[in-house]
Coordinates of C-alpha atoms (C1' of nucleotides) in Angstrom, one line a residue:
Chain A
M1 CA 122.4 26.6 96.7
A2 CA 118.9 25.8 95.5
F3 CA 117.8 27.6 92.3
K4 CA 114.2 27.7 91.4
K5 CA 113.2 26.8 87.9
K6 CA 111.3 29.2 85.7
E7 CA 110.0 29.0 82.2
T8 CA 110.4 31.8 79.7
P9 CA 110.1 35.5 80.5
P10 CA 108.2 37.8 78.1
G11 CA 110.2 40.6 76.4
E12 CA 113.5 40.0 78.2
T13 CA 116.4 37.9 77.0
A14 CA 117.2 34.6 78.5
A15 CA 120.5 35.9 79.7
Q16 CA 118.8 38.7 81.6
N17 CA 116.4 36.3 83.0
V18 CA 119.1 33.9 84.2
A19 CA 121.0 36.9 85.7
A20 CA 117.9 38.0 87.6
L21 CA 117.3 34.5 89.0
I22 CA 120.9 34.1 90.1
T23 CA 120.8 37.6 91.6
A24 CA 117.8 36.7 93.6
E25 CA 119.6 33.6 95.0
I26 CA 122.6 35.7 95.8
F27 CA 120.5 38.1 97.8
D28 CA 118.8 35.3 99.5
Q29 CA 122.0 33.9 101.0
F30 CA 124.5 36.7 100.8
D31 CA 127.6 34.9 102.0
L32 CA 130.7 36.5 100.7
G33 CA 133.1 34.1 98.9
L34 CA 130.5 31.5 98.6
Q35 CA 130.8 29.8 95.3
L36 CA 128.1 29.4 92.7
P37 CA 127.5 26.1 90.9
S38 CA 129.5 25.5 87.8
E39 CA 128.3 26.9 84.5
T40 CA 127.3 23.6 83.1
E41 CA 125.3 22.9 86.2
L42 CA 123.6 26.3 86.0
A43 CA 122.9 25.7 82.3
A44 CA 121.2 22.4 83.1
R45 CA 119.1 23.9 85.9
F46 CA 117.9 26.8 83.8
K47 CA 117.6 24.8 80.6
V48 CA 119.8 27.1 78.6
S49 CA 123.1 26.8 76.9
R50 CA 126.3 27.5 78.7
V51 CA 126.9 30.5 76.5
T52 CA 123.7 32.1 78.0
V53 CA 124.8 31.3 81.5
R54 CA 128.1 32.8 80.8
E55 CA 126.6 36.0 79.5
A56 CA 124.4 36.2 82.6
L57 CA 127.4 35.8 84.8
K58 CA 129.3 38.5 82.9
L59 CA 126.4 40.8 83.6
L60 CA 126.6 40.1 87.3
A61 CA 130.3 40.5 87.2
G62 CA 129.9 43.9 85.5
R63 CA 127.7 44.9 88.4
G64 CA 130.3 43.7 90.8
L65 CA 128.2 41.0 92.4
I66 CA 130.4 38.1 91.5
N67 CA 134.1 37.4 90.8
L68 CA 135.1 35.4 87.8
S69 CA 138.4 33.8 87.2
R70 CA 139.6 31.1 84.9
G71 CA 139.4 27.6 86.3
R72 CA 137.6 28.7 89.4
R73 CA 133.9 28.9 89.9
A74 CA 132.2 32.2 90.2
A75 CA 132.4 33.5 93.8
I76 CA 130.0 35.9 95.4
Q77 CA 131.7 39.2 95.9
Q78 CA 131.1 42.3 97.9
P79 CA 130.5 45.1 95.4
D80 CA 133.1 47.9 95.7
G81 CA 132.9 51.4 94.5
A82 CA 134.4 50.6 91.1
M83 CA 131.2 50.9 89.1
F84 CA 130.1 54.1 90.8
G85 CA 133.6 55.4 90.3
A86 CA 133.4 54.6 86.6
F87 CA 130.3 56.7 86.4
L88 CA 131.9 59.6 88.1
Q89 CA 134.9 59.5 85.9
A90 CA 132.6 59.4 82.8
L91 CA 130.7 62.4 84.2
I92 CA 133.8 64.4 84.8
H93 CA 135.2 63.4 81.4
S94 CA 132.0 64.6 79.7
D95 CA 132.0 67.9 81.6
P96 CA 135.1 68.9 83.5
R97 CA 133.2 71.4 85.5
A98 CA 131.5 68.4 87.3
V99 CA 134.8 68.1 89.2
F100 CA 133.6 70.9 91.4
D101 CA 130.3 69.2 91.9
L102 CA 132.3 66.2 93.2
T103 CA 134.6 68.2 95.4
Q104 CA 131.6 69.9 96.9
V105 CA 130.0 66.7 97.8
R106 CA 133.3 65.3 99.0
R107 CA 133.8 68.2 101.3
S108 CA 130.6 67.5 103.2
L109 CA 131.3 63.8 103.3
E110 CA 134.8 64.4 104.6
V111 CA 133.4 66.5 107.4
Q112 CA 131.1 63.8 108.4
S113 CA 133.8 61.2 108.1
V114 CA 136.2 63.0 110.4
T115 CA 133.4 63.7 112.9
L116 CA 132.5 60.0 113.0
A117 CA 136.1 59.1 113.3
C118 CA 136.4 61.4 116.3
R119 CA 133.5 59.7 117.9
N120 CA 133.9 56.0 116.9
A121 CA 137.4 55.4 116.0
S122 CA 138.9 52.3 117.7
R123 CA 142.6 51.9 118.5
S124 CA 143.1 49.7 115.4
G125 CA 141.2 52.1 113.2
I126 CA 143.6 54.9 114.3
D127 CA 146.5 52.6 113.6
V128 CA 145.4 52.2 110.0
V129 CA 145.2 55.9 109.5
T130 CA 148.6 56.3 111.1
S131 CA 150.1 53.8 108.7
A132 CA 148.4 55.5 105.8
L133 CA 150.1 58.7 106.8
A134 CA 153.4 57.0 107.1
V135 CA 153.1 55.8 103.5
M136 CA 152.5 59.4 102.4
R137 CA 155.6 60.5 104.3
E138 CA 157.6 57.7 102.8
I139 CA 156.6 58.6 99.3
A140 CA 157.2 62.3 99.9
Q141 CA 160.7 61.5 101.1
S142 CA 161.4 59.6 97.9
M143 CA 160.7 62.7 95.8
P144 CA 164.0 63.8 94.3
E145 CA 165.3 67.1 95.5
G146 CA 166.2 68.7 92.2
E147 CA 163.5 68.0 89.7
A148 CA 160.0 67.0 90.5
N149 CA 159.0 63.5 89.4
V150 CA 155.5 63.0 88.0
E151 CA 155.2 59.4 89.0
V152 CA 156.1 60.0 92.6
G153 CA 153.5 62.8 92.6
Q154 CA 150.9 60.4 91.4
A155 CA 151.8 57.8 94.0
F156 CA 151.6 60.5 96.6
D157 CA 148.1 61.4 95.4
H158 CA 147.1 57.8 95.6
A159 CA 148.4 57.6 99.2
D160 CA 146.6 60.8 100.0
V161 CA 143.3 59.4 98.9
K162 CA 144.0 56.2 100.9
F163 CA 144.5 58.3 104.0
H164 CA 141.0 59.8 103.7
Q165 CA 139.6 56.4 103.0
S166 CA 141.2 55.1 106.2
I167 CA 139.5 57.9 108.2
A168 CA 136.1 56.9 106.7
L169 CA 136.8 53.3 107.6
A170 CA 137.7 54.3 111.2
G171 CA 134.5 56.2 111.4
G172 CA 132.7 52.9 111.0
N173 CA 130.0 54.0 108.6
R174 CA 129.9 51.4 105.8
V175 CA 128.0 53.6 103.3
L176 CA 130.5 56.4 103.8
T177 CA 133.4 54.0 103.4
F178 CA 131.9 52.8 100.2
L179 CA 131.4 56.3 98.9
F180 CA 135.0 57.2 99.6
E181 CA 136.2 54.1 97.8
A182 CA 134.0 55.0 94.9
M183 CA 135.3 58.6 94.7
E184 CA 138.9 57.4 94.7
G185 CA 139.3 56.9 91.0
A186 CA 137.6 60.2 90.1
L187 CA 139.6 62.1 92.6
I188 CA 142.9 60.8 91.5
E189 CA 141.9 61.5 87.9
S190 CA 141.1 65.1 88.7
F191 CA 144.3 65.4 90.7
K192 CA 146.3 64.1 87.8
R193 CA 144.7 66.6 85.4
S194 CA 145.2 69.5 87.8
R195 CA 148.9 68.7 88.2
R196 CA 149.7 68.4 84.6
F197 CA 151.6 71.6 84.5
Q198 CA 152.3 71.9 88.2
K199 CA 155.4 70.4 89.7
R200 CA 155.5 69.8 93.4
S201 CA 158.8 69.7 95.3
R202 CA 159.6 67.4 98.2
D203 CA 158.9 70.2 100.7
T204 CA 155.5 70.8 99.2
L205 CA 154.6 67.1 99.7
L206 CA 156.0 67.1 103.2
S207 CA 153.9 70.1 104.2
V208 CA 150.9 68.3 102.9
C209 CA 151.8 65.4 105.1
D210 CA 152.0 67.8 108.1
E211 CA 148.5 69.1 107.3
H212 CA 147.2 65.5 107.3
A213 CA 149.1 64.8 110.5
Q214 CA 147.2 67.6 112.2
V215 CA 143.9 66.1 111.3
L216 CA 145.0 62.8 112.6
E217 CA 146.2 64.3 115.8
H218 CA 142.9 66.0 116.5
V219 CA 141.0 62.9 115.7
Q220 CA 143.1 61.0 118.2
L221 CA 142.3 63.6 120.8
K222 CA 138.6 63.4 119.8
D223 CA 138.5 67.1 119.3
E224 CA 135.9 67.3 116.6
R225 CA 136.0 71.1 116.0
A226 CA 139.8 71.2 115.6
A227 CA 139.8 68.2 113.4
I228 CA 137.2 69.6 111.1
E229 CA 139.0 72.9 111.0
A230 CA 142.3 71.2 110.0
L231 CA 140.5 69.1 107.5
L232 CA 138.8 72.1 105.8
A233 CA 142.0 74.0 105.6
L234 CA 143.6 71.0 103.9
I235 CA 140.7 70.6 101.4
D236 CA 140.6 74.3 100.7
R237 CA 144.2 74.3 99.6
S238 CA 143.7 71.2 97.5
E239 CA 140.7 72.8 95.8
A240 CA 142.4 76.0 95.3
N241 CA 145.1 74.1 93.3
L242 CA 142.4 72.5 91.3
R243 CA 140.8 75.8 90.4
S244 CA 143.9 77.7 89.6
S245 CA 145.2 75.0 87.3
S246 CA 142.0 74.5 85.5
G247 CA 141.4 78.3 85.2
M248 CA 137.9 78.1 86.5
N249 CA 136.4 80.9 88.4
V250 CA 135.9 80.3 92.1
R251 CA 132.7 79.1 93.5
S252 CA 131.5 80.0 96.9
R253 CA 132.7 77.6 99.6
M254 CA 130.1 75.4 101.2
Chain B
M1 CA 134.6 55.5 66.2
A2 CA 138.3 54.5 65.9
F3 CA 139.5 51.6 68.0
K4 CA 143.1 51.1 68.6
K5 CA 144.5 47.6 68.2
K6 CA 146.4 45.8 71.0
E7 CA 148.0 42.5 71.2
T8 CA 147.5 40.3 74.2
P9 CA 147.3 41.4 77.8
P10 CA 149.1 39.6 80.6
G11 CA 147.0 37.8 83.1
E12 CA 143.7 39.2 82.1
T13 CA 141.2 37.5 79.9
A14 CA 140.6 38.6 76.3
A15 CA 137.0 39.7 77.2
Q16 CA 138.2 41.9 80.0
N17 CA 140.8 43.4 77.7
V18 CA 138.3 44.1 75.0
A19 CA 135.9 45.6 77.6
A20 CA 138.7 47.9 78.7
L21 CA 139.5 49.0 75.2
I22 CA 135.9 49.7 74.4
T23 CA 135.5 51.6 77.7
A24 CA 138.4 53.8 76.8
E25 CA 136.8 54.6 73.5
I26 CA 133.5 55.4 75.2
F27 CA 135.2 57.7 77.6
D28 CA 137.0 59.4 74.7
Q29 CA 133.8 60.4 73.0
F30 CA 131.0 60.3 75.5
D31 CA 128.0 61.0 73.3
L32 CA 124.9 59.5 74.8
G33 CA 123.0 57.3 72.4
L34 CA 125.9 57.0 70.1
Q35 CA 126.1 53.5 68.6
L36 CA 129.0 51.2 68.8
P37 CA 130.1 49.2 65.8
S38 CA 128.5 45.8 65.3
E39 CA 129.8 42.8 67.2
T40 CA 131.2 41.2 64.1
E41 CA 133.1 44.4 63.3
L42 CA 134.4 44.7 66.8
A43 CA 135.5 41.1 66.6
A44 CA 137.4 41.7 63.4
R45 CA 139.1 44.8 64.9
F46 CA 140.2 43.1 68.1
K47 CA 140.9 39.8 66.4
V48 CA 138.8 37.9 68.7
S49 CA 135.7 35.8 68.2
R50 CA 132.2 37.3 68.5
V51 CA 131.7 35.3 71.7
T52 CA 134.5 37.3 73.3
V53 CA 133.1 40.6 72.1
R54 CA 129.7 39.7 73.4
E55 CA 131.0 38.9 76.8
A56 CA 132.9 42.1 76.9
L57 CA 129.7 44.0 76.0
K58 CA 127.8 42.2 78.7
L59 CA 130.4 43.3 81.2
L60 CA 129.9 46.9 80.1
A61 CA 126.1 46.5 80.1
G62 CA 126.4 45.2 83.7
R63 CA 128.2 48.4 84.6
G64 CA 125.5 50.4 82.9
L65 CA 127.8 51.9 80.3
I66 CA 125.9 50.6 77.3
N67 CA 122.4 49.5 76.4
L68 CA 121.9 46.2 74.6
S69 CA 118.8 45.2 72.8
R70 CA 118.1 42.6 70.2
G71 CA 118.6 43.6 66.6
R72 CA 120.0 47.0 67.5
R73 CA 123.6 47.9 68.0
A74 CA 124.9 48.6 71.5
A75 CA 124.3 52.2 72.4
I76 CA 126.2 54.3 74.9
Q77 CA 124.1 55.0 77.9
Q78 CA 124.3 57.3 80.8
P79 CA 124.7 55.2 83.9
D80 CA 122.0 55.9 86.5
G81 CA 122.0 55.2 90.2
A82 CA 120.5 51.8 89.7
M83 CA 123.7 49.8 90.3
F84 CA 124.8 51.8 93.2
G85 CA 121.3 51.5 94.6
A86 CA 121.4 47.8 94.1
F87 CA 124.6 47.7 96.2
L88 CA 123.0 49.7 98.9
Q89 CA 120.0 47.4 99.0
A90 CA 122.3 44.3 99.1
L91 CA 124.2 45.9 101.9
I92 CA 121.1 46.6 103.9
H93 CA 119.8 43.2 103.2
S94 CA 122.9 41.6 104.5
D95 CA 123.0 43.8 107.6
P96 CA 119.8 45.8 108.5
R97 CA 121.8 48.0 110.8
A98 CA 123.4 49.5 107.7
V99 CA 120.2 51.4 107.3
F100 CA 121.4 53.8 109.9
D101 CA 124.7 54.2 108.1
L102 CA 122.7 55.2 105.1
T103 CA 120.4 57.6 106.9
Q104 CA 123.5 59.2 108.6
V105 CA 125.0 59.8 105.2
R106 CA 121.7 60.9 103.8
R107 CA 121.4 63.5 106.5
S108 CA 124.5 65.3 105.6
L109 CA 123.8 65.1 101.9
E110 CA 120.3 66.5 102.5
V111 CA 121.7 69.4 104.4
Q112 CA 124.1 70.2 101.5
S113 CA 121.3 69.7 99.1
V114 CA 119.0 72.2 100.8
T115 CA 121.9 74.7 101.2
L116 CA 122.7 74.6 97.5
A117 CA 119.0 74.9 96.6
C118 CA 118.8 78.0 98.7
R119 CA 121.7 79.5 96.8
N120 CA 121.3 78.2 93.3
A121 CA 117.7 77.3 92.7
S122 CA 116.2 78.8 89.6
R123 CA 112.6 79.6 89.2
S124 CA 112.0 76.4 87.2
G125 CA 113.9 74.4 89.7
I126 CA 111.6 75.6 92.5
D127 CA 108.6 74.8 90.3
V128 CA 109.7 71.2 90.1
V129 CA 109.9 71.0 93.9
T130 CA 106.5 72.6 94.2
S131 CA 104.9 70.1 91.9
A132 CA 106.6 67.3 93.8
L133 CA 105.0 68.6 96.9
A134 CA 101.7 68.8 95.2
V135 CA 101.9 65.1 94.3
M136 CA 102.6 64.3 97.9
R137 CA 99.5 66.3 99.0
E138 CA 97.4 64.6 96.4
I139 CA 98.4 61.1 97.5
A140 CA 97.9 62.1 101.1
Q141 CA 94.3 63.3 100.3
S142 CA 93.6 60.0 98.6
M143 CA 94.3 58.1 101.8
P144 CA 91.0 56.7 103.1
E145 CA 89.8 58.1 106.4
G146 CA 88.8 55.0 108.1
E147 CA 91.5 52.4 107.6
A148 CA 95.0 53.1 106.5
N149 CA 95.9 51.7 103.1
V150 CA 99.4 50.2 102.7
E151 CA 99.6 50.9 98.9
V152 CA 98.8 54.5 99.3
G153 CA 101.4 54.7 102.0
Q154 CA 104.0 53.3 99.7
A155 CA 103.0 55.7 97.0
F156 CA 103.4 58.5 99.5
D157 CA 106.9 57.4 100.4
H158 CA 107.8 57.3 96.8
A159 CA 106.6 60.9 96.3
D160 CA 108.4 61.8 99.5
V161 CA 111.7 60.6 98.1
K162 CA 111.0 62.4 94.8
F163 CA 110.5 65.6 96.7
H164 CA 114.0 65.4 98.1
Q165 CA 115.4 64.5 94.7
S166 CA 113.8 67.5 93.2
I167 CA 115.6 69.7 95.8
A168 CA 118.9 68.1 94.9
L169 CA 118.2 68.8 91.3
A170 CA 117.3 72.4 92.0
G171 CA 120.6 72.8 93.8
G172 CA 122.4 72.1 90.5
N173 CA 125.0 69.7 91.8
R174 CA 125.0 66.7 89.4
V175 CA 126.9 64.3 91.7
L176 CA 124.5 65.1 94.5
T177 CA 121.6 64.5 92.2
F178 CA 123.0 61.2 91.2
L179 CA 123.5 60.1 94.8
F180 CA 119.9 61.0 95.6
E181 CA 118.7 58.9 92.7
A182 CA 120.9 56.1 93.8
M183 CA 119.6 56.2 97.4
E184 CA 116.0 56.2 96.3
G185 CA 115.6 52.4 96.1
A186 CA 117.3 51.7 99.4
L187 CA 115.4 54.5 101.2
I188 CA 112.0 53.3 99.9
E189 CA 112.9 49.8 100.9
S190 CA 113.8 50.8 104.4
F191 CA 110.6 52.9 104.7
K192 CA 108.6 49.9 103.6
R193 CA 110.2 47.7 106.2
S194 CA 109.8 50.3 109.0
R195 CA 106.1 50.7 108.2
R196 CA 105.2 47.1 108.1
F197 CA 103.4 47.3 111.4
Q198 CA 102.8 51.0 111.5
K199 CA 99.6 52.4 109.9
R200 CA 99.5 56.1 109.0
S201 CA 96.4 58.1 108.9
R202 CA 95.5 60.7 106.4
D203 CA 96.2 63.4 109.0
T204 CA 99.7 62.0 109.6
L205 CA 100.5 62.2 105.9
L206 CA 99.2 65.7 105.6
S207 CA 101.3 66.8 108.5
V208 CA 104.3 65.4 106.8
C209 CA 103.3 67.4 103.8
D210 CA 103.2 70.5 105.9
E211 CA 106.7 69.8 107.2
H212 CA 108.0 69.5 103.6
A213 CA 106.1 72.7 102.7
Q214 CA 108.0 74.6 105.3
V215 CA 111.3 73.4 103.9
L216 CA 110.3 74.6 100.5
E217 CA 109.1 77.9 101.8
H218 CA 112.4 78.7 103.4
V219 CA 114.2 77.6 100.3
Q220 CA 112.2 80.0 98.2
L221 CA 113.1 82.8 100.6
K222 CA 116.7 81.7 100.4
D223 CA 116.8 81.4 104.2
E224 CA 119.5 78.7 104.6
R225 CA 119.4 78.4 108.3
A226 CA 115.6 78.1 108.6
A227 CA 115.5 75.7 105.7
I228 CA 118.1 73.4 107.3
E229 CA 116.3 73.6 110.6
A230 CA 113.0 72.6 109.0
L231 CA 114.7 69.8 107.1
L232 CA 116.5 68.4 110.1
A233 CA 113.2 68.3 112.1
L234 CA 111.6 66.4 109.3
I235 CA 114.5 63.9 109.0
D236 CA 114.6 63.4 112.7
R237 CA 111.0 62.4 112.9
S238 CA 111.5 60.1 110.0
E239 CA 114.4 58.4 111.6
A240 CA 112.7 58.2 114.9
N241 CA 110.0 56.1 113.2
L242 CA 112.7 53.9 111.6
R243 CA 114.3 53.3 115.0
S244 CA 111.2 52.7 117.0
S245 CA 109.8 50.3 114.5
S246 CA 113.0 48.3 114.1
G247 CA 113.6 48.3 117.8
M248 CA 117.1 49.5 117.6
N249 CA 118.7 51.5 120.2
V250 CA 119.2 55.1 119.3
R251 CA 122.5 56.4 117.9
S252 CA 123.8 59.8 118.5
R253 CA 122.6 62.3 116.1
M254 CA 125.1 63.8 113.7
Chain C
dG1 C1' 109.0 61.8 41.5
dT2 C1' 106.3 60.1 45.9
dG3 C1' 104.5 56.9 49.1
dC4 C1' 104.3 52.6 50.8
dA5 C1' 104.8 47.8 51.4
dA6 C1' 107.5 43.7 50.6
dA7 C1' 112.0 41.9 50.6
dA8 C1' 116.7 41.8 51.4
dA9 C1' 120.5 42.8 54.4
dC10 C1' 122.1 43.4 59.0
dT11 C1' 122.4 42.6 63.8
dT12 C1' 121.7 40.6 68.1
dG13 C1' 120.3 36.3 70.9
dT14 C1' 120.9 31.4 71.5
dC15 C1' 122.5 26.9 70.6
dA16 C1' 125.9 22.8 70.0
dT17 C1' 130.5 21.4 69.9
dA18 C1' 135.3 21.5 70.4
dC19 C1' 139.5 22.5 72.5
dA20 C1' 142.9 25.5 75.2
dA21 C1' 144.3 26.8 79.8
dG22 C1' 143.9 27.1 84.6
dT23 C1' 142.6 24.9 89.3
dT24 C1' 141.6 21.2 92.4
dG25 C1' 141.7 16.8 94.2
dT26 C1' 143.7 12.1 94.1
dC27 C1' 147.0 8.6 94.1
dT28 C1' 151.4 6.7 94.0
dA29 C1' 156.4 6.5 94.9
dT30 C1' 159.6 7.7 98.3
Chain D
dA1 C1' 153.6 11.8 105.9
dT2 C1' 155.1 14.5 101.9
dA3 C1' 156.1 15.7 97.1
dG4 C1' 155.1 15.4 92.6
dA5 C1' 152.7 13.4 88.7
dC6 C1' 148.2 12.8 86.9
dA7 C1' 143.3 12.9 86.2
dA8 C1' 139.0 15.3 86.7
dC9 C1' 136.8 19.5 86.6
dT10 C1' 136.1 24.3 85.4
dT11 C1' 136.4 28.4 82.9
dG12 C1' 137.9 31.0 78.4
dT13 C1' 137.8 31.2 73.5
dA14 C1' 136.7 29.8 68.7
dT15 C1' 133.7 28.2 64.9
dG16 C1' 129.5 27.5 62.7
dA17 C1' 124.7 27.7 62.6
dC18 C1' 120.1 29.4 63.0
dA19 C1' 116.1 32.2 65.2
dA20 C1' 114.3 36.7 66.0
dG21 C1' 114.5 41.3 65.9
dT22 C1' 115.8 46.0 63.2
dT23 C1' 117.2 48.8 59.4
dT24 C1' 117.8 49.6 54.6
dT25 C1' 116.8 48.8 50.0
dT26 C1' 114.0 47.6 46.4
dG27 C1' 110.2 47.7 43.5
dC28 C1' 105.6 48.7 42.4
dA29 C1' 101.4 51.6 42.2
dC30 C1' 100.0 56.2 41.8

DNA sequence: GTGCAAAAACTTGTCATACAAGTTGTCTAT
DNA sequence: ATAGACAACTTGTATGACAAGTTTTTGCAC
C-alpha cells in the first residue's frame, strides 16, 4: 500500500490529517481484510509519532472503517450499522417519541424489503430466513409455561429482528440490508422498554412465530400482495404493543 | 457528570472500556454541547493514563458522539449523517451497482416523505420547501445559454437534494430527516458521476424545477396521490438518466 | 466599582521512551 | 513432517515533557 507524503495541514490536527490520508488510501483500494502497515511504519511515513498514528487509527476505528486488535495490524473492515444504530439509540433516548418516527420509517422499509424478497430471493436466501424462523420457534419453546422469563423474551426479540434482517438480505439490496442492521439495536432497545411491564407467555411467542411463518410462506410463493399484508398485520400488532405500553396516543398509520 | 468506576473488563482493551463507560454517561444525559470532564480528570476517575482516555475519546469522536478541539474540553455532539453517508459513498465506490440499491431505497423513503409532508407540513415547513425551490430556480437561471457549465450543474444538484431534504423536514419525522441528510453526499456523488458526459441546458434545468414545483403544489393542497405521482415521475426521469449514462441494464421499478 | 489588558491556570495536541501483552513466523528436537 | 519452544514483531498502556490553544484570574487605570 503506497501512501503519499504530505506536509502540514492548516487548522486541523496532525491526527485528523493522518486519518484523512489513510482514509483516502483505504478508499483507493477497498479490499476487505487487507492489512494496513504497522503503526511504526505509518509513523515513519507521515513523519509523526506513533501516538498520533494511533489516535488517527482510533478515529477510523470509531467510524468503523478499520478493525483494531492487540498484536495484529489494523485491517480494513466493512462498516456495519453500528454507528448509525448508536445515533438512533441516542435519538430515542433523548426523545422517546422518536421511537414512532423510527417505526414509521421501518414500516416502509419492511414493505420494500418483503417486496424485493418476493422478487429476488434465491433458494439459499430463503433458507436463511427459514432458519431464522426456526431459531425464533426454538426460543419460544424454551419459554417456561408458568411464569414468563424476561431473558427469554429478550432473546426472542433478538431473533425476531434477525428474521427481518434475513428477509432484507434475501432481497439483495445492500443499502436496505445495512439499514436493517443499523436499526437492530434501536428496535431491540425499544422492544425492551415496551415490555418492561408486559409479560409474554409461550403461546404468545408461538403465535408471533406463526405470523412470521405466514410472511415467509407468501415470500416463497412470490405472492407480493399477500406477503405485504401478512407483514403489515404483524407490524401493526407490534406497534400497538409499543403504543399501549408507553401510553402514547395513536398516530395515523402510514 | 458522575461516572461510575469499574475494574477491568475481560477481553476488551482499556480504551474500549473507557469509551463504553463514557458513552453510557453521554446517553444518560444527552445534552447537546455539554462538556465532558477534562482528560486528566477522566484518567483519574477511571484509573488509566491520559493516553488511554484520549484514545477512548478519539473512538467516540470517530462515531460522531463528541466534538474535540484543541484547548477546549470534549463537547457532546449530535451525530449527523456524515458517517453513514461516508459508508454509502464507500459502498458505491467499491461497487458502482450499489447506486441502484440506494436509489431503490431512496424511492420508497421519498414516497413516505411526501406523504408525511402532505399530512403534517406546517406553514413554516412549506415555506422552507418553497425557498429551496426558489434556490433551484435561481441556479437554473444562472446557467449560461450557450454552453453548459459543469459547476452550475453541480450547484443545481446540490439544491435539488436540499429540496428533497426540506420536504422530509416538513414531514416531521426525525429519522427520515436524518436519512435524507445521510444520503445527500452519496446522491450528489452519483449525480456527478452520471453527468460526467451529459450536459444540461438551462431549459432542462428549468423543466426540472417545474417538476419539483408540481410536487410542492400538490403537497400544499394535501393531495397525497397527486403529490406521489408527481414525485415518482420526477424520480423516474432522474434514475433513467443515471442508468443511461452508466450503461447499466434497467432494473424493474419498485 | 467598572472596563480592559496582561498574566496565570487549564486543557488539548504531540513527542520520546519504556515495557506489558498478544500474534506470527522460525527453528529445532523428535 | 509435526509439535513445541523461542524469537521477532505488533499493538496496548504508562510516564513525563513540552507546544499551542482556551478560559479564568489578576491587577491596573479610570
